[in-house]
């Protein structure tokens, strides 16, 4: 899948504007790279493939692909920058139990 969203869990990407896939179609990404084509795997297909190897895994930390942050204390602002909300910053046991 295209990396479209900033990561806050170890990779310092603070803004969507730093990402080549932000606000671009695959055709625009290919053009920007000087490539004929680019192909991306569907996120659900990727998760299903991993799950087929290990059915115990039920949740994935895929925020860079989906924009959904598992700690629930990260909000993506309209300008593409991240805002940390004042809720607990540590992962809850329910979020990580099946990761």
Coordinates of C-alpha atoms in Angstrom, one line a residue, residues 8 10 19 21 25 27 33-35 39 53-54 62 69 71 74 79 94-95:
X8 CA 4.6 8.5 15.3
X10 CA 9.4 5.2 15.7
X19 CA 5.3 11.6 1.5
X21 CA 1.9 9.3 -2.1
X25 CA -2.7 8.9 -7.7
X27 CA -0.1 7.5 -12.2
X33 CA 9.5 9.0 -10.0
X34 CA 10.1 8.9 -13.8
X35 CA 8.6 5.4 -13.9
X39 CA 1.8 -0.9 -8.4
X53 CA 0.6 -17.2 7.8
X54 CA -0.3 -16.5 11.4
X62 CA -0.9 0.2 9.8
X69 CA -3.6 5.4 15.0
X71 CA -3.2 4.7 20.6
X74 CA -3.1 11.1 17.6
X79 CA -2.8 20.8 7.2
X94 CA -7.2 -4.0 24.6
X95 CA -5.4 -2.3 21.7

